């Protein structure tokens, strides 16, 4: 079996988990080879901000020596508020006209960076039907956090039924770079509902071409200019969805509108059902730290599976097969107290319709 790569994030999760289990700070720090000062810093970050605080933090300086002066930055922001349709090039020209000749004018790229930094971000969550192009959801969200996204999908499943599979890219919140097999809490939620995961290959957006083409139209018609706030942007999205689904002819649909062809799924949403493992020796619950306990030993699995029930089965002396639903996750070596991963059971598998 291949070696499992251990990241700094995994080590910090294990470190915090040992402390939460009641072990002393001195003993755990000694075993992990760090000072008590560092140990307390890691643990305090976890208590204040949760698991996300265990990721590496930026070492970027608070201020650079050649950083743009605050008055000029405020001028750029004010100009954008006064002229919301103007871009970086025109706003820079405005600075050239207003500032004295002995003041250094920022480059267009610098003006653009200031506008990005002070702008309000909107993350549109879009869901469409592959066959009919029907746009099922277009929600203006303030971040890519999984909680609000799961709520949107739960509401969508109640209204439209459950799909057989969901195709997505490999970014947040659909996948997690730190999760086991790049799983995220959202993709685990899909799996629990019996929905297969289809991930396009990195750098190949054409594998989800229909959805990407819709994105291009959505951006052109609703974000130039964008709404002043999330609510205004959602109003624009709602208008786009109505027109896209019921009025806009599609050449690939013989000039029909998606609403003329779309049919909801016959699979109804009834929440999450209990998971059973009749062919395994027993089941175990993943703790909030992403670990399971076996024979008084703690084995790290993944924080995205926290709260989920796994099945384990001994296949050799001290070697246990670990499964989530009908997916085999890998093998646990009790001697090493590690999970040895196998071929990705959630690898790229695209349906024939492309």
GROMACS .gro file of C-alpha atoms in nm:
model
  354
    1UNK     CA    1   0.000   0.000   0.000
    2UNK     CA    2   0.128   0.354  -0.074
    3UNK     CA    3   0.250   0.586   0.199
    4UNK     CA    4  -0.002   0.841   0.318
    5UNK     CA    5   0.131   1.197   0.295
    6UNK     CA    6   0.092   1.385   0.622
    7UNK     CA    7   0.036   1.761   0.598
    8UNK     CA    8   0.098   2.033   0.856
    9UNK     CA    9  -0.279   2.080   0.884
   10UNK     CA   10  -0.325   1.709   0.969
   11UNK     CA   11  -0.055   1.730   1.237
   12UNK     CA   12  -0.220   2.033   1.397
   13UNK     CA   13  -0.559   1.858   1.394
   14UNK     CA   14  -0.407   1.555   1.566
   15UNK     CA   15  -0.229   1.783   1.815
   16UNK     CA   16  -0.553   1.962   1.908
   17UNK     CA   17  -0.740   1.632   1.925
   18UNK     CA   18  -0.495   1.494   2.180
   19UNK     CA   19  -0.545   1.801   2.398
   20UNK     CA   20  -0.923   1.775   2.371
   21UNK     CA   21  -0.896   1.415   2.488
   22UNK     CA   22  -0.745   1.540   2.813
   23UNK     CA   23  -0.373   1.485   2.761
   24UNK     CA   24  -0.139   1.740   2.914
   25UNK     CA   25   0.009   2.020   2.706
   26UNK     CA   26   0.366   1.933   2.811
   27UNK     CA   27   0.341   1.567   2.707
   28UNK     CA   28   0.176   1.639   2.372
   29UNK     CA   29   0.419   1.920   2.286
   30UNK     CA   30   0.713   1.695   2.371
   31UNK     CA   31   0.582   1.418   2.145
   32UNK     CA   32   0.518   1.658   1.854
   33UNK     CA   33   0.856   1.829   1.898
   34UNK     CA   34   0.727   2.182   1.955
   35UNK     CA   35   0.755   2.431   2.242
   36UNK     CA   36   0.472   2.486   2.488
   37UNK     CA   37   0.447   2.846   2.364
   38UNK     CA   38   0.375   2.720   2.012
   39UNK     CA   39   0.138   2.458   2.148
   40UNK     CA   40  -0.069   2.712   2.339
   41UNK     CA   41  -0.078   2.940   2.035
   42UNK     CA   42  -0.216   2.660   1.814
   43UNK     CA   43  -0.470   2.550   2.075
   44UNK     CA   44  -0.591   2.905   2.146
   45UNK     CA   45  -0.639   2.966   1.774
   46UNK     CA   46  -0.853   2.653   1.754
   47UNK     CA   47  -1.068   2.754   2.051
   48UNK     CA   48  -1.126   3.102   1.908
   49UNK     CA   49  -1.177   3.025   1.538
   50UNK     CA   50  -1.224   2.650   1.496
   51UNK     CA   51  -1.056   2.413   1.250
   52UNK     CA   52  -1.001   2.682   0.985
   53UNK     CA   53  -0.756   2.855   1.218
   54UNK     CA   54  -0.521   2.554   1.197
   55UNK     CA   55  -0.435   2.630   0.833
   56UNK     CA   56  -0.114   2.818   0.757
   57UNK     CA   57  -0.155   3.193   0.786
   58UNK     CA   58  -0.021   3.450   0.546
   59UNK     CA   59   0.320   3.597   0.631
   60UNK     CA   60   0.253   3.902   0.419
   61UNK     CA   61   0.374   4.227   0.581
   62UNK     CA   62   0.104   4.458   0.715
   63UNK     CA   63   0.241   4.743   0.508
   64UNK     CA   64   0.500   4.764   0.230
   65UNK     CA   65   0.751   5.046   0.199
   66UNK     CA   66   0.616   5.149  -0.142
   67UNK     CA   67   0.251   5.096  -0.057
   68UNK     CA   68   0.000   5.334  -0.213
   69UNK     CA   69  -0.064   5.637   0.014
   70UNK     CA   70  -0.401   5.625   0.190
   71UNK     CA   71  -0.527   5.960   0.047
   72UNK     CA   72  -0.475   5.840  -0.311
   73UNK     CA   73  -0.640   5.507  -0.232
   74UNK     CA   74  -0.941   5.694  -0.092
   75UNK     CA   75  -0.954   5.906  -0.408
   76UNK     CA   76  -0.973   5.588  -0.619
   77UNK     CA   77  -1.253   5.443  -0.407
   78UNK     CA   78  -1.447   5.771  -0.411
   79UNK     CA   79  -1.409   5.802  -0.787
   80UNK     CA   80  -1.549   5.452  -0.833
   81UNK     CA   81  -1.851   5.537  -0.617
   82UNK     CA   82  -1.914   5.851  -0.821
   83UNK     CA   83  -1.856   5.674  -1.154
   84UNK     CA   84  -1.960   5.310  -1.101
   85UNK     CA   85  -1.938   5.231  -1.474
   86UNK     CA   86  -1.577   5.348  -1.503
   87UNK     CA   87  -1.290   5.101  -1.502
   88UNK     CA   88  -0.931   5.128  -1.381
   89UNK     CA   89  -0.804   5.298  -1.697
   90UNK     CA   90  -1.051   5.589  -1.680
   91UNK     CA   91  -1.015   5.632  -1.304
   92UNK     CA   92  -0.637   5.651  -1.341
   93UNK     CA   93  -0.680   5.923  -1.603
   94UNK     CA   94  -0.898   6.112  -1.353
   95UNK     CA   95  -0.611   6.097  -1.102
   96UNK     CA   96  -0.372   6.234  -1.365
   97UNK     CA   97  -0.599   6.535  -1.409
   98UNK     CA   98  -0.655   6.602  -1.039
   99UNK     CA   99  -0.316   6.534  -0.877
  100UNK     CA  100  -0.013   6.759  -0.890
  101UNK     CA  101   0.255   6.671  -1.142
  102UNK     CA  102   0.509   6.591  -0.867
  103UNK     CA  103   0.286   6.318  -0.720
  104UNK     CA  104   0.349   5.968  -0.849
  105UNK     CA  105   0.041   5.834  -1.028
  106UNK     CA  106  -0.032   5.464  -0.958
  107UNK     CA  107  -0.027   5.222  -1.249
  108UNK     CA  108  -0.352   5.099  -1.398
  109UNK     CA  109  -0.291   4.754  -1.244
  110UNK     CA  110  -0.258   4.919  -0.901
  111UNK     CA  111  -0.586   5.106  -0.947
  112UNK     CA  112  -0.750   4.780  -1.052
  113UNK     CA  113  -0.614   4.606  -0.740
  114UNK     CA  114  -0.755   4.884  -0.518
  115UNK     CA  115  -1.097   4.851  -0.681
  116UNK     CA  116  -1.091   4.474  -0.628
  117UNK     CA  117  -0.988   4.511  -0.265
  118UNK     CA  118  -1.262   4.760  -0.179
  119UNK     CA  119  -1.535   4.599  -0.387
  120UNK     CA  120  -1.798   4.374  -0.235
  121UNK     CA  121  -1.770   4.015  -0.347
  122UNK     CA  122  -2.063   3.808  -0.461
  123UNK     CA  123  -2.031   3.436  -0.519
  124UNK     CA  124  -2.314   3.315  -0.744
  125UNK     CA  125  -2.417   2.956  -0.677
  126UNK     CA  126  -2.567   2.822  -0.999
  127UNK     CA  127  -2.733   2.485  -1.059
  128UNK     CA  128  -2.867   2.376  -1.396
  129UNK     CA  129  -3.023   2.068  -1.554
  130UNK     CA  130  -2.782   1.907  -1.800
  131UNK     CA  131  -3.041   1.787  -2.050
  132UNK     CA  132  -3.280   2.082  -2.075
  133UNK     CA  133  -3.041   2.368  -1.973
  134UNK     CA  134  -3.305   2.470  -1.717
  135UNK     CA  135  -3.145   2.698  -1.457
  136UNK     CA  136  -3.256   2.552  -1.124
  137UNK     CA  137  -3.087   2.800  -0.892
  138UNK     CA  138  -2.886   3.120  -0.907
  139UNK     CA  139  -2.817   3.242  -0.555
  140UNK     CA  140  -2.603   3.543  -0.462
  141UNK     CA  141  -2.390   3.432  -0.166
  142UNK     CA  142  -2.136   3.631   0.032
  143UNK     CA  143  -1.880   3.349   0.051
  144UNK     CA  144  -1.808   2.990  -0.049
  145UNK     CA  145  -1.879   2.858   0.301
  146UNK     CA  146  -2.051   2.522   0.288
  147UNK     CA  147  -2.333   2.590   0.536
  148UNK     CA  148  -2.536   2.834   0.322
  149UNK     CA  149  -2.466   2.627   0.010
  150UNK     CA  150  -2.601   2.310   0.173
  151UNK     CA  151  -2.916   2.503   0.271
  152UNK     CA  152  -2.967   2.610  -0.092
  153UNK     CA  153  -2.929   2.253  -0.217
  154UNK     CA  154  -3.161   2.114   0.053
  155UNK     CA  155  -3.431   2.362  -0.050
  156UNK     CA  156  -3.372   2.283  -0.416
  157UNK     CA  157  -3.399   1.907  -0.357
  158UNK     CA  158  -3.728   1.954  -0.171
  159UNK     CA  159  -3.872   2.152  -0.462
  160UNK     CA  160  -3.724   1.966  -0.759
  161UNK     CA  161  -3.634   1.618  -0.635
  162UNK     CA  162  -3.296   1.443  -0.622
  163UNK     CA  163  -3.071   1.410  -0.928
  164UNK     CA  164  -2.879   1.094  -1.011
  165UNK     CA  165  -2.548   1.281  -1.022
  166UNK     CA  166  -2.406   1.631  -0.986
  167UNK     CA  167  -2.121   1.752  -1.205
  168UNK     CA  168  -1.893   2.024  -1.068
  169UNK     CA  169  -1.543   2.162  -1.085
  170UNK     CA  170  -1.280   2.093  -0.818
  171UNK     CA  171  -1.307   2.420  -0.627
  172UNK     CA  172  -1.476   2.516  -0.302
  173UNK     CA  173  -1.735   2.435  -0.181
  174UNK     CA  174  -1.780   2.135  -0.413
  175UNK     CA  175  -1.441   1.987  -0.328
  176UNK     CA  176  -1.186   2.051  -0.053
  177UNK     CA  177  -0.809   2.042  -0.112
  178UNK     CA  178  -0.753   1.936   0.251
  179UNK     CA  179  -1.028   1.673   0.265
  180UNK     CA  180  -0.989   1.299   0.219
  181UNK     CA  181  -1.008   1.232  -0.158
  182UNK     CA  182  -1.083   1.606  -0.190
  183UNK     CA  183  -1.425   1.554  -0.034
  184UNK     CA  184  -1.605   1.853   0.117
  185UNK     CA  185  -1.895   1.864   0.361
  186UNK     CA  186  -2.117   1.951   0.064
  187UNK     CA  187  -2.009   1.651  -0.143
  188UNK     CA  188  -2.051   1.426   0.163
  189UNK     CA  189  -2.407   1.563   0.193
  190UNK     CA  190  -2.469   1.467  -0.171
  191UNK     CA  191  -2.331   1.118  -0.117
  192UNK     CA  192  -2.554   1.065   0.187
  193UNK     CA  193  -2.853   1.137  -0.039
  194UNK     CA  194  -2.741   0.880  -0.295
  195UNK     CA  195  -2.619   1.140  -0.545
  196UNK     CA  196  -2.308   1.043  -0.741
  197UNK     CA  197  -2.021   1.291  -0.771
  198UNK     CA  198  -1.896   1.386  -1.117
  199UNK     CA  199  -1.587   1.606  -1.112
  200UNK     CA  200  -1.444   1.752  -1.429
  201UNK     CA  201  -1.069   1.723  -1.480
  202UNK     CA  202  -0.871   2.028  -1.359
  203UNK     CA  203  -0.819   2.280  -1.636
  204UNK     CA  204  -1.090   2.133  -1.860
  205UNK     CA  205  -1.401   2.354  -1.820
  206UNK     CA  206  -1.525   2.222  -2.157
  207UNK     CA  207  -1.628   1.905  -1.974
  208UNK     CA  208  -1.902   2.117  -1.821
  209UNK     CA  209  -1.939   2.335  -2.129
  210UNK     CA  210  -2.315   2.393  -2.117
  211UNK     CA  211  -2.297   2.528  -1.764
  212UNK     CA  212  -1.990   2.741  -1.839
  213UNK     CA  213  -2.164   2.890  -2.143
  214UNK     CA  214  -2.457   2.989  -1.921
  215UNK     CA  215  -2.209   3.150  -1.679
  216UNK     CA  216  -2.071   3.368  -1.956
  217UNK     CA  217  -2.419   3.492  -2.044
  218UNK     CA  218  -2.506   3.542  -1.676
  219UNK     CA  219  -2.197   3.755  -1.618
  220UNK     CA  220  -2.257   3.967  -1.927
  221UNK     CA  221  -2.621   4.040  -1.846
  222UNK     CA  222  -2.620   4.080  -1.467
  223UNK     CA  223  -2.282   4.211  -1.355
  224UNK     CA  224  -2.200   4.498  -1.591
  225UNK     CA  225  -2.241   4.686  -1.371
  226UNK     CA  226  -2.307   4.470  -1.068
  227UNK     CA  227  -2.571   4.546  -0.806
  228UNK     CA  228  -2.480   4.779  -0.522
  229UNK     CA  229  -2.537   4.503  -0.265
  230UNK     CA  230  -2.628   4.135  -0.238
  231UNK     CA  231  -3.005   4.199  -0.242
  232UNK     CA  232  -2.988   4.411  -0.556
  233UNK     CA  233  -2.766   4.152  -0.723
  234UNK     CA  234  -3.014   3.877  -0.632
  235UNK     CA  235  -3.292   4.075  -0.800
  236UNK     CA  236  -3.084   4.082  -1.118
  237UNK     CA  237  -3.017   3.709  -1.091
  238UNK     CA  238  -3.388   3.636  -1.043
  239UNK     CA  239  -3.476   3.835  -1.354
  240UNK     CA  240  -3.211   3.653  -1.553
  241UNK     CA  241  -3.335   3.310  -1.437
  242UNK     CA  242  -3.693   3.388  -1.541
  243UNK     CA  243  -3.590   3.510  -1.886
  244UNK     CA  244  -3.334   3.232  -1.938
  245UNK     CA  245  -3.581   2.955  -1.850
  246UNK     CA  246  -3.906   3.077  -2.003
  247UNK     CA  247  -3.829   3.328  -2.281
  248UNK     CA  248  -3.480   3.283  -2.421
  249UNK     CA  249  -3.467   3.049  -2.726
  250UNK     CA  250  -3.178   2.801  -2.730
  251UNK     CA  251  -3.033   2.687  -3.060
  252UNK     CA  252  -2.930   2.349  -2.915
  253UNK     CA  253  -3.295   2.298  -2.810
  254UNK     CA  254  -3.431   2.377  -3.158
  255UNK     CA  255  -3.508   2.732  -3.042
  256UNK     CA  256  -3.720   2.614  -2.750
  257UNK     CA  257  -3.697   2.755  -2.399
  258UNK     CA  258  -3.563   2.525  -2.123
  259UNK     CA  259  -3.896   2.537  -1.936
  260UNK     CA  260  -4.062   2.360  -2.231
  261UNK     CA  261  -3.839   2.054  -2.187
  262UNK     CA  262  -3.753   2.042  -1.817
  263UNK     CA  263  -3.912   1.780  -1.590
  264UNK     CA  264  -3.845   1.752  -1.213
  265UNK     CA  265  -3.680   1.439  -1.077
  266UNK     CA  266  -3.904   1.157  -0.960
  267UNK     CA  267  -3.668   1.087  -0.668
  268UNK     CA  268  -3.811   1.271  -0.368
  269UNK     CA  269  -3.603   1.428  -0.093
  270UNK     CA  270  -3.676   1.289   0.253
  271UNK     CA  271  -3.370   1.397   0.450
  272UNK     CA  272  -3.074   1.182   0.546
  273UNK     CA  273  -3.138   0.815   0.614
  274UNK     CA  274  -2.946   0.609   0.868
  275UNK     CA  275  -2.637   0.436   0.727
  276UNK     CA  276  -2.599   0.063   0.799
  277UNK     CA  277  -2.304  -0.171   0.743
  278UNK     CA  278  -2.437  -0.529   0.754
  279UNK     CA  279  -2.124  -0.672   0.587
  280UNK     CA  280  -1.877  -0.504   0.822
  281UNK     CA  281  -1.770  -0.610   1.170
  282UNK     CA  282  -1.902  -0.292   1.328
  283UNK     CA  283  -1.955   0.076   1.270
  284UNK     CA  284  -1.776   0.374   1.424
  285UNK     CA  285  -1.861   0.743   1.449
  286UNK     CA  286  -1.616   1.006   1.325
  287UNK     CA  287  -1.551   1.266   1.596
  288UNK     CA  288  -1.572   1.641   1.540
  289UNK     CA  289  -1.191   1.636   1.499
  290UNK     CA  290  -1.222   1.390   1.211
  291UNK     CA  291  -1.096   1.082   1.396
  292UNK     CA  292  -1.223   0.741   1.499
  293UNK     CA  293  -1.132   0.538   1.806
  294UNK     CA  294  -1.040   0.169   1.775
  295UNK     CA  295  -0.900  -0.047   2.052
  296UNK     CA  296  -0.819   0.267   2.253
  297UNK     CA  297  -0.626   0.410   1.961
  298UNK     CA  298  -0.715   0.728   1.778
  299UNK     CA  299  -0.687   0.728   1.399
  300UNK     CA  300  -0.723   1.042   1.190
  301UNK     CA  301  -0.970   1.007   0.900
  302UNK     CA  302  -1.088   1.350   0.779
  303UNK     CA  303  -1.267   1.647   0.932
  304UNK     CA  304  -1.514   1.658   0.639
  305UNK     CA  305  -1.654   1.325   0.764
  306UNK     CA  306  -1.711   1.453   1.119
  307UNK     CA  307  -2.038   1.316   1.255
  308UNK     CA  308  -2.061   1.045   0.987
  309UNK     CA  309  -2.084   0.673   1.062
  310UNK     CA  310  -1.820   0.449   0.899
  311UNK     CA  311  -1.807   0.072   0.865
  312UNK     CA  312  -1.490  -0.121   0.958
  313UNK     CA  313  -1.399  -0.482   0.887
  314UNK     CA  314  -1.083  -0.672   0.981
  315UNK     CA  315  -0.929  -0.821   0.666
  316UNK     CA  316  -0.597  -0.930   0.819
  317UNK     CA  317  -0.438  -0.927   1.160
  318UNK     CA  318  -0.434  -0.563   1.267
  319UNK     CA  319  -0.551  -0.445   0.923
  320UNK     CA  320  -0.903  -0.302   0.892
  321UNK     CA  321  -1.099  -0.198   0.585
  322UNK     CA  322  -1.278   0.136   0.634
  323UNK     CA  323  -1.589   0.220   0.430
  324UNK     CA  324  -1.826   0.514   0.400
  325UNK     CA  325  -2.161   0.393   0.269
  326UNK     CA  326  -2.063   0.163  -0.023
  327UNK     CA  327  -1.732   0.343  -0.087
  328UNK     CA  328  -1.410   0.189   0.049
  329UNK     CA  329  -1.187   0.463   0.190
  330UNK     CA  330  -0.874   0.261   0.265
  331UNK     CA  331  -0.710   0.040   0.525
  332UNK     CA  332  -0.620   0.112   0.885
  333UNK     CA  333  -0.300  -0.037   1.026
  334UNK     CA  334  -0.355  -0.045   1.401
  335UNK     CA  335   0.019  -0.075   1.461
  336UNK     CA  336   0.087   0.248   1.271
  337UNK     CA  337  -0.246   0.412   1.368
  338UNK     CA  338  -0.286   0.553   1.016
  339UNK     CA  339  -0.532   0.527   0.730
  340UNK     CA  340  -0.363   0.404   0.411
  341UNK     CA  341  -0.561   0.541   0.117
  342UNK     CA  342  -0.636   0.348  -0.202
  343UNK     CA  343  -0.741   0.447  -0.554
  344UNK     CA  344  -0.980   0.739  -0.533
  345UNK     CA  345  -1.332   0.590  -0.514
  346UNK     CA  346  -1.471   0.934  -0.603
  347UNK     CA  347  -1.249   0.987  -0.907
  348UNK     CA  348  -1.353   1.166  -1.226
  349UNK     CA  349  -1.642   0.977  -1.382
  350UNK     CA  350  -1.851   1.173  -1.627
  351UNK     CA  351  -2.187   1.061  -1.761
  352UNK     CA  352  -2.213   1.006  -2.140
  353UNK     CA  353  -2.406   1.332  -2.189
  354UNK     CA  354  -2.137   1.597  -2.251
   0.00000   0.00000   0.00000
